[in-house]
Amino acid sequence: MMETDKSWTWYHEQWGKPTYEDSKLFQLLTIGIFQVGLNWKMIAGKRDVFAKYFYDYNVERVAAILPDEIEVMLKDSDMIKNERKINATINDAQAVLAIQKEYGSFSNYLWKFVDDKPLINEYTERDEVPTSSELSKAVAVDMKKHGFTYVGPIVMYMFMKAGGMVQDNVLNE
């Protein structure tokens, strides 16, 4: 990816905005899954590729992806060729469907962890901002109980920050 490529700017602009739409939350979760071990700008820049193969983040369609569709994805030079992450996305779409049945929406389920309002943390310096928290650990454990994969405490903390559920403010910036 060229340094002048700004295909990732949508993620920067989205970051921290309270998000309630299930498909947008699923999109952020998908980006978070693919980001594990990779550069966030590169992965955020793949949003359109993910949208193509994950049906514009339509949870029902993603949950029904077949093995031959995965093979097509793995042959695309623009796609991240990590079959485990692709399968995790499909699996997590299936988990989102179950969550929607149980809680009415994926959003309802997620926002209950922060009492339906952003959790605002304040830090003096940037290096004080954690990469995970007790909350993100609890969310990760609960999501795993609901069948999600690739949802460890760090991924969940970043996901919750991206979706505006957690907002870490640094006072000396």
PDB file of C-alpha atoms in Angstrom:
ATOM      1  CA  MET A   1       0.000   0.000   0.000  1.00  0.00           C
ATOM      2  CA  MET A   2       1.399   3.381  -0.946  1.00  0.00           C
ATOM      3  CA  GLU A   3       1.888   5.936   1.783  1.00  0.00           C
ATOM      4  CA  THR A   4      -0.340   8.409  -0.099  1.00  0.00           C
ATOM      5  CA  ASP A   5      -3.231   5.920  -0.108  1.00  0.00           C
ATOM      6  CA  LYS A   6      -5.926   7.230   2.213  1.00  0.00           C
ATOM      7  CA  SER A   7      -8.384   4.358   1.883  1.00  0.00           C
ATOM      8  CA  TRP A   8      -8.145   3.885   5.640  1.00  0.00           C
ATOM      9  CA  THR A   9      -9.366   7.382   6.572  1.00  0.00           C
ATOM     10  CA  TRP A  10     -12.974   6.178   7.010  1.00  0.00           C
ATOM     11  CA  TYR A  11     -11.784   4.156  10.031  1.00  0.00           C
ATOM     12  CA  HIS A  12     -10.057   7.151  11.568  1.00  0.00           C
ATOM     13  CA  GLU A  13     -13.216   9.233  11.036  1.00  0.00           C
ATOM     14  CA  GLN A  14     -15.440   6.453  12.462  1.00  0.00           C
ATOM     15  CA  TRP A  15     -13.203   5.840  15.476  1.00  0.00           C
ATOM     16  CA  GLY A  16     -14.925   6.587  18.763  1.00  0.00           C
ATOM     17  CA  LYS A  17     -18.326   7.524  17.358  1.00  0.00           C
ATOM     18  CA  PRO A  18     -21.132   5.740  19.202  1.00  0.00           C
ATOM     19  CA  THR A  19     -22.334   3.100  16.748  1.00  0.00           C
ATOM     20  CA  TYR A  20     -25.670   1.330  17.072  1.00  0.00           C
ATOM     21  CA  GLU A  21     -26.303  -0.159  13.632  1.00  0.00           C
ATOM     22  CA  ASP A  22     -25.712  -3.923  13.630  1.00  0.00           C
ATOM     23  CA  SER A  23     -24.148  -4.033  10.168  1.00  0.00           C
ATOM     24  CA  LYS A  24     -21.721  -1.217  11.071  1.00  0.00           C
ATOM     25  CA  LEU A  25     -20.810  -2.977  14.323  1.00  0.00           C
ATOM     26  CA  PHE A  26     -20.269  -6.199  12.384  1.00  0.00           C
ATOM     27  CA  GLN A  27     -18.063  -4.273   9.959  1.00  0.00           C
ATOM     28  CA  LEU A  28     -15.942  -2.944  12.839  1.00  0.00           C
ATOM     29  CA  LEU A  29     -15.727  -6.436  14.341  1.00  0.00           C
ATOM     30  CA  THR A  30     -14.618  -7.833  10.973  1.00  0.00           C
ATOM     31  CA  ILE A  31     -11.922  -5.157  10.659  1.00  0.00           C
ATOM     32  CA  GLY A  32     -10.836  -5.960  14.230  1.00  0.00           C
ATOM     33  CA  ILE A  33     -10.569  -9.679  13.478  1.00  0.00           C
ATOM     34  CA  PHE A  34      -8.485  -9.120  10.363  1.00  0.00           C
ATOM     35  CA  GLN A  35      -6.342  -6.536  12.134  1.00  0.00           C
ATOM     36  CA  VAL A  36      -4.923  -9.107  14.577  1.00  0.00           C
ATOM     37  CA  GLY A  37      -1.176  -9.178  13.975  1.00  0.00           C
ATOM     38  CA  LEU A  38      -1.353  -6.752  11.043  1.00  0.00           C
ATOM     39  CA  ASN A  39      -1.182  -3.007  10.420  1.00  0.00           C
ATOM     40  CA  TRP A  40      -4.503  -1.297  11.149  1.00  0.00           C
ATOM     41  CA  LYS A  41      -4.196   1.144   8.232  1.00  0.00           C
ATOM     42  CA  MET A  42      -3.639  -1.692   5.787  1.00  0.00           C
ATOM     43  CA  ILE A  43      -6.639  -3.623   7.118  1.00  0.00           C
ATOM     44  CA  ALA A  44      -8.895  -0.553   7.282  1.00  0.00           C
ATOM     45  CA  GLY A  45      -7.867   0.084   3.680  1.00  0.00           C
ATOM     46  CA  LYS A  46      -9.315  -3.320   2.769  1.00  0.00           C
ATOM     47  CA  ARG A  47     -12.839  -2.299   3.760  1.00  0.00           C
ATOM     48  CA  ASP A  48     -14.104  -2.380   0.172  1.00  0.00           C
ATOM     49  CA  VAL A  49     -12.575  -5.818  -0.451  1.00  0.00           C
ATOM     50  CA  PHE A  50     -14.206  -7.107   2.722  1.00  0.00           C
ATOM     51  CA  ALA A  51     -17.498  -5.461   1.713  1.00  0.00           C
ATOM     52  CA  LYS A  52     -17.337  -7.274  -1.628  1.00  0.00           C
ATOM     53  CA  TYR A  53     -16.807 -10.728  -0.136  1.00  0.00           C
ATOM     54  CA  PHE A  54     -18.811 -10.190   3.040  1.00  0.00           C
ATOM     55  CA  TYR A  55     -21.872  -8.855   1.188  1.00  0.00           C
ATOM     56  CA  ASP A  56     -21.610  -5.297   2.456  1.00  0.00           C
ATOM     57  CA  TYR A  57     -21.469  -6.716   5.989  1.00  0.00           C
ATOM     58  CA  ASN A  58     -24.920  -8.283   5.673  1.00  0.00           C
ATOM     59  CA  VAL A  59     -24.797 -10.651   8.641  1.00  0.00           C
ATOM     60  CA  GLU A  60     -27.331 -13.149   7.254  1.00  0.00           C
ATOM     61  CA  ARG A  61     -25.484 -13.444   3.941  1.00  0.00           C
ATOM     62  CA  VAL A  62     -22.080 -13.766   5.620  1.00  0.00           C
ATOM     63  CA  ALA A  63     -23.402 -16.447   7.978  1.00  0.00           C
ATOM     64  CA  ALA A  64     -24.364 -18.509   4.914  1.00  0.00           C
ATOM     65  CA  ILE A  65     -21.067 -18.246   2.997  1.00  0.00           C
ATOM     66  CA  LEU A  66     -20.146 -21.581   1.435  1.00  0.00           C
ATOM     67  CA  PRO A  67     -16.704 -23.211   1.069  1.00  0.00           C
ATOM     68  CA  ASP A  68     -16.530 -22.467  -2.664  1.00  0.00           C
ATOM     69  CA  GLU A  69     -16.996 -18.757  -1.884  1.00  0.00           C
ATOM     70  CA  ILE A  70     -14.072 -18.946   0.534  1.00  0.00           C
ATOM     71  CA  GLU A  71     -11.946 -20.470  -2.240  1.00  0.00           C
ATOM     72  CA  VAL A  72     -12.768 -17.501  -4.488  1.00  0.00           C
ATOM     73  CA  MET A  73     -11.775 -15.080  -1.698  1.00  0.00           C
ATOM     74  CA  LEU A  74      -8.466 -16.847  -1.159  1.00  0.00           C
ATOM     75  CA  LYS A  75      -7.597 -16.445  -4.857  1.00  0.00           C
ATOM     76  CA  ASP A  76      -8.125 -12.673  -4.877  1.00  0.00           C
ATOM     77  CA  SER A  77      -4.811 -10.822  -4.612  1.00  0.00           C
ATOM     78  CA  ASP A  78      -6.534  -7.945  -2.785  1.00  0.00           C
ATOM     79  CA  MET A  79      -8.019 -10.161  -0.061  1.00  0.00           C
ATOM     80  CA  ILE A  80      -6.195 -11.019   3.157  1.00  0.00           C
ATOM     81  CA  LYS A  81      -5.524 -14.710   2.618  1.00  0.00           C
ATOM     82  CA  ASN A  82      -6.046 -15.934   6.126  1.00  0.00           C
ATOM     83  CA  GLU A  83      -8.589 -18.729   6.045  1.00  0.00           C
ATOM     84  CA  ARG A  84      -8.847 -18.780   9.843  1.00  0.00           C
ATOM     85  CA  LYS A  85      -9.884 -15.113   9.906  1.00  0.00           C
ATOM     86  CA  ILE A  86     -12.308 -15.609   7.029  1.00  0.00           C
ATOM     87  CA  ASN A  87     -13.889 -18.564   8.843  1.00  0.00           C
ATOM     88  CA  ALA A  88     -13.945 -16.556  12.082  1.00  0.00           C
ATOM     89  CA  THR A  89     -15.878 -13.805  10.294  1.00  0.00           C
ATOM     90  CA  ILE A  90     -18.418 -16.317   8.991  1.00  0.00           C
ATOM     91  CA  ASN A  91     -18.661 -17.970  12.404  1.00  0.00           C
ATOM     92  CA  ASP A  92     -19.069 -14.614  14.100  1.00  0.00           C
ATOM     93  CA  ALA A  93     -21.861 -13.678  11.684  1.00  0.00           C
ATOM     94  CA  GLN A  94     -23.656 -16.829  12.799  1.00  0.00           C
ATOM     95  CA  ALA A  95     -23.068 -15.800  16.427  1.00  0.00           C
ATOM     96  CA  VAL A  96     -24.445 -12.318  15.683  1.00  0.00           C
ATOM     97  CA  LEU A  97     -27.643 -13.908  14.324  1.00  0.00           C
ATOM     98  CA  ALA A  98     -28.058 -15.856  17.567  1.00  0.00           C
ATOM     99  CA  ILE A  99     -27.382 -12.679  19.591  1.00  0.00           C
ATOM    100  CA  GLN A 100     -30.004 -10.815  17.557  1.00  0.00           C
ATOM    101  CA  LYS A 101     -32.585 -13.478  18.385  1.00  0.00           C
ATOM    102  CA  GLU A 102     -31.730 -13.381  22.071  1.00  0.00           C
ATOM    103  CA  TYR A 103     -31.229  -9.626  22.584  1.00  0.00           C
ATOM    104  CA  GLY A 104     -33.154  -8.057  19.709  1.00  0.00           C
ATOM    105  CA  SER A 105     -29.988  -6.702  18.129  1.00  0.00           C
ATOM    106  CA  PHE A 106     -26.223  -7.018  18.243  1.00  0.00           C
ATOM    107  CA  SER A 107     -26.174  -3.403  19.361  1.00  0.00           C
ATOM    108  CA  ASN A 108     -28.430  -4.087  22.365  1.00  0.00           C
ATOM    109  CA  TYR A 109     -26.146  -6.914  23.419  1.00  0.00           C
ATOM    110  CA  LEU A 110     -22.945  -4.867  23.140  1.00  0.00           C
ATOM    111  CA  TRP A 111     -24.177  -1.627  24.628  1.00  0.00           C
ATOM    112  CA  LYS A 112     -25.510  -3.395  27.744  1.00  0.00           C
ATOM    113  CA  PHE A 113     -21.874  -3.836  28.830  1.00  0.00           C
ATOM    114  CA  VAL A 114     -21.570  -0.053  29.220  1.00  0.00           C
ATOM    115  CA  ASP A 115     -25.103   0.626  30.493  1.00  0.00           C
ATOM    116  CA  ASP A 116     -26.127   2.003  27.067  1.00  0.00           C
ATOM    117  CA  LYS A 117     -23.819   5.018  27.198  1.00  0.00           C
ATOM    118  CA  PRO A 118     -20.151   5.499  26.284  1.00  0.00           C
ATOM    119  CA  LEU A 119     -17.713   4.706  29.055  1.00  0.00           C
ATOM    120  CA  ILE A 120     -15.380   7.703  29.200  1.00  0.00           C
ATOM    121  CA  ASN A 121     -11.879   7.247  30.596  1.00  0.00           C
ATOM    122  CA  GLU A 122      -9.394  10.079  31.110  1.00  0.00           C
ATOM    123  CA  TYR A 123      -5.640   9.719  31.097  1.00  0.00           C
ATOM    124  CA  THR A 124      -2.900  12.284  31.542  1.00  0.00           C
ATOM    125  CA  GLU A 125      -0.487  10.810  28.972  1.00  0.00           C
ATOM    126  CA  ARG A 126      -0.928   8.660  25.841  1.00  0.00           C
ATOM    127  CA  ASP A 127       1.224   5.840  27.293  1.00  0.00           C
ATOM    128  CA  GLU A 128      -1.278   5.413  30.150  1.00  0.00           C
ATOM    129  CA  VAL A 129      -4.029   4.270  27.755  1.00  0.00           C
ATOM    130  CA  PRO A 130      -4.405   0.512  28.119  1.00  0.00           C
ATOM    131  CA  THR A 131      -4.702  -2.013  25.301  1.00  0.00           C
ATOM    132  CA  SER A 132      -7.302  -3.979  27.265  1.00  0.00           C
ATOM    133  CA  SER A 133      -9.337  -3.665  30.435  1.00  0.00           C
ATOM    134  CA  GLU A 134     -11.336  -5.734  32.869  1.00  0.00           C
ATOM    135  CA  LEU A 135     -14.396  -4.750  30.830  1.00  0.00           C
ATOM    136  CA  SER A 136     -12.882  -5.942  27.543  1.00  0.00           C
ATOM    137  CA  LYS A 137     -11.863  -9.192  29.230  1.00  0.00           C
ATOM    138  CA  ALA A 138     -15.425  -9.710  30.470  1.00  0.00           C
ATOM    139  CA  VAL A 139     -16.878  -8.875  27.038  1.00  0.00           C
ATOM    140  CA  ALA A 140     -14.430 -11.276  25.347  1.00  0.00           C
ATOM    141  CA  VAL A 141     -15.374 -14.086  27.738  1.00  0.00           C
ATOM    142  CA  ASP A 142     -19.078 -13.472  27.236  1.00  0.00           C
ATOM    143  CA  MET A 143     -18.748 -13.273  23.464  1.00  0.00           C
ATOM    144  CA  LYS A 144     -16.804 -16.540  23.412  1.00  0.00           C
ATOM    145  CA  LYS A 145     -19.630 -18.137  25.414  1.00  0.00           C
ATOM    146  CA  HIS A 146     -21.939 -16.946  22.627  1.00  0.00           C
ATOM    147  CA  GLY A 147     -19.758 -18.634  20.005  1.00  0.00           C
ATOM    148  CA  PHE A 148     -17.562 -15.778  18.769  1.00  0.00           C
ATOM    149  CA  THR A 149     -13.928 -16.355  17.810  1.00  0.00           C
ATOM    150  CA  TYR A 150     -10.899 -14.029  17.548  1.00  0.00           C
ATOM    151  CA  VAL A 151     -12.430 -11.894  20.292  1.00  0.00           C
ATOM    152  CA  GLY A 152      -9.721 -11.625  22.922  1.00  0.00           C
ATOM    153  CA  PRO A 153      -9.501  -8.723  25.386  1.00  0.00           C
ATOM    154  CA  ILE A 154      -7.278  -6.578  23.137  1.00  0.00           C
ATOM    155  CA  VAL A 155      -9.459  -7.050  20.055  1.00  0.00           C
ATOM    156  CA  MET A 156     -12.552  -6.285  22.129  1.00  0.00           C
ATOM    157  CA  TYR A 157     -11.006  -3.153  23.636  1.00  0.00           C
ATOM    158  CA  MET A 158     -10.099  -1.791  20.210  1.00  0.00           C
ATOM    159  CA  PHE A 159     -13.520  -2.817  18.849  1.00  0.00           C
ATOM    160  CA  MET A 160     -15.329  -1.102  21.724  1.00  0.00           C
ATOM    161  CA  LYS A 161     -13.223   2.016  21.182  1.00  0.00           C
ATOM    162  CA  ALA A 162     -13.860   1.979  17.426  1.00  0.00           C
ATOM    163  CA  GLY A 163     -17.616   1.676  18.052  1.00  0.00           C
ATOM    164  CA  GLY A 164     -17.632   4.447  20.651  1.00  0.00           C
ATOM    165  CA  MET A 165     -18.600   2.249  23.585  1.00  0.00           C
ATOM    166  CA  VAL A 166     -15.302   3.130  25.275  1.00  0.00           C
ATOM    167  CA  GLN A 167     -13.691   6.518  24.836  1.00  0.00           C
ATOM    168  CA  ASP A 168     -10.173   7.061  26.111  1.00  0.00           C
ATOM    169  CA  ASN A 169      -9.377  10.753  26.361  1.00  0.00           C
ATOM    170  CA  VAL A 170      -5.797  11.934  26.833  1.00  0.00           C
ATOM    171  CA  LEU A 171      -5.662  15.284  28.574  1.00  0.00           C
ATOM    172  CA  ASN A 172      -2.126  16.303  27.509  1.00  0.00           C
ATOM    173  CA  GLU A 173      -2.618  16.081  23.753  1.00  0.00           C
TER     174      GLU A 173
END
